[in-house]
Amino acid sequence: METKKSTTKYWIYCFAWLALLIFMLATPAYRQWFWLALPGTTTYFALAMDIM
């Protein structure tokens, strides 16, 4: 039987990165830096869903 690991930490990181991503999209001065927040958002979403 496999032990199930907790993904709560990854969900918190995912939502933190998502908040940063939304902030960057909403602020015209940071819109060009949107691509830097995208990998963090998708990586922690995949970890939270236990895909990786």
Short mmCIF file of C-alpha atoms in Angstrom, two decimals:
data_model
loop_
_atom_site.label_atom_id
_atom_site.label_comp_id
_atom_site.label_asym_id
_atom_site.label_seq_id
_atom_site.Cartn_x
_atom_site.Cartn_y
_atom_site.Cartn_z
CA MET A 1 0.00 0.00 0.00
CA GLU A 2 1.34 3.40 -0.94
CA THR A 3 1.46 6.19 1.59
CA LYS A 4 -0.28 9.35 0.55
CA LYS A 5 1.82 12.48 0.98
CA SER A 6 0.37 15.81 1.95
CA THR A 7 0.10 18.37 -0.85
CA THR A 8 -1.07 21.28 1.30
CA LYS A 9 2.30 23.02 1.07
CA TYR A 10 2.22 22.80 -2.73
CA TRP A 11 -1.31 24.25 -2.88
CA ILE A 12 -0.18 27.23 -0.80
CA TYR A 13 2.80 27.79 -3.12
CA CYS A 14 0.55 27.41 -6.16
CA PHE A 15 -1.90 30.06 -4.97
CA ALA A 16 0.95 32.39 -3.97
CA TRP A 17 2.42 32.12 -7.47
CA LEU A 18 -1.07 32.57 -8.96
CA ALA A 19 -1.55 35.77 -6.94
CA LEU A 20 1.81 37.03 -8.20
CA LEU A 21 0.83 36.12 -11.75
CA ILE A 22 -2.47 38.00 -11.52
CA PHE A 23 -0.72 40.99 -9.96
CA MET A 24 1.78 41.08 -12.82
CA LEU A 25 -0.98 40.89 -15.42
CA ALA A 26 -3.00 43.63 -13.74
CA THR A 27 -0.09 46.05 -13.33
CA PRO A 28 1.04 47.60 -16.63
CA ALA A 29 4.60 48.18 -15.39
CA TYR A 30 5.08 44.46 -14.64
CA ARG A 31 3.14 42.98 -17.55
CA GLN A 32 6.33 42.21 -19.44
CA TRP A 33 7.56 40.06 -16.51
CA PHE A 34 4.45 37.83 -16.62
CA TRP A 35 6.45 34.99 -18.17
CA LEU A 36 8.69 34.72 -15.10
CA ALA A 37 5.75 33.80 -12.84
CA LEU A 38 4.21 31.30 -15.23
CA PRO A 39 6.62 28.36 -14.63
CA GLY A 40 6.23 28.60 -10.85
CA THR A 41 2.45 28.57 -11.14
CA THR A 42 2.30 25.55 -13.43
CA THR A 43 5.01 23.60 -11.58
CA TYR A 44 3.40 23.92 -8.17
CA PHE A 45 -0.04 23.19 -9.65
CA ALA A 46 1.32 19.93 -11.06
CA LEU A 47 2.94 19.08 -7.72
CA ALA A 48 -0.27 19.89 -5.84
CA MET A 49 -2.27 17.64 -8.15
CA ASP A 50 0.39 14.94 -7.59
CA ILE A 51 1.11 14.67 -11.30
CA MET A 52 4.88 14.92 -10.91
#
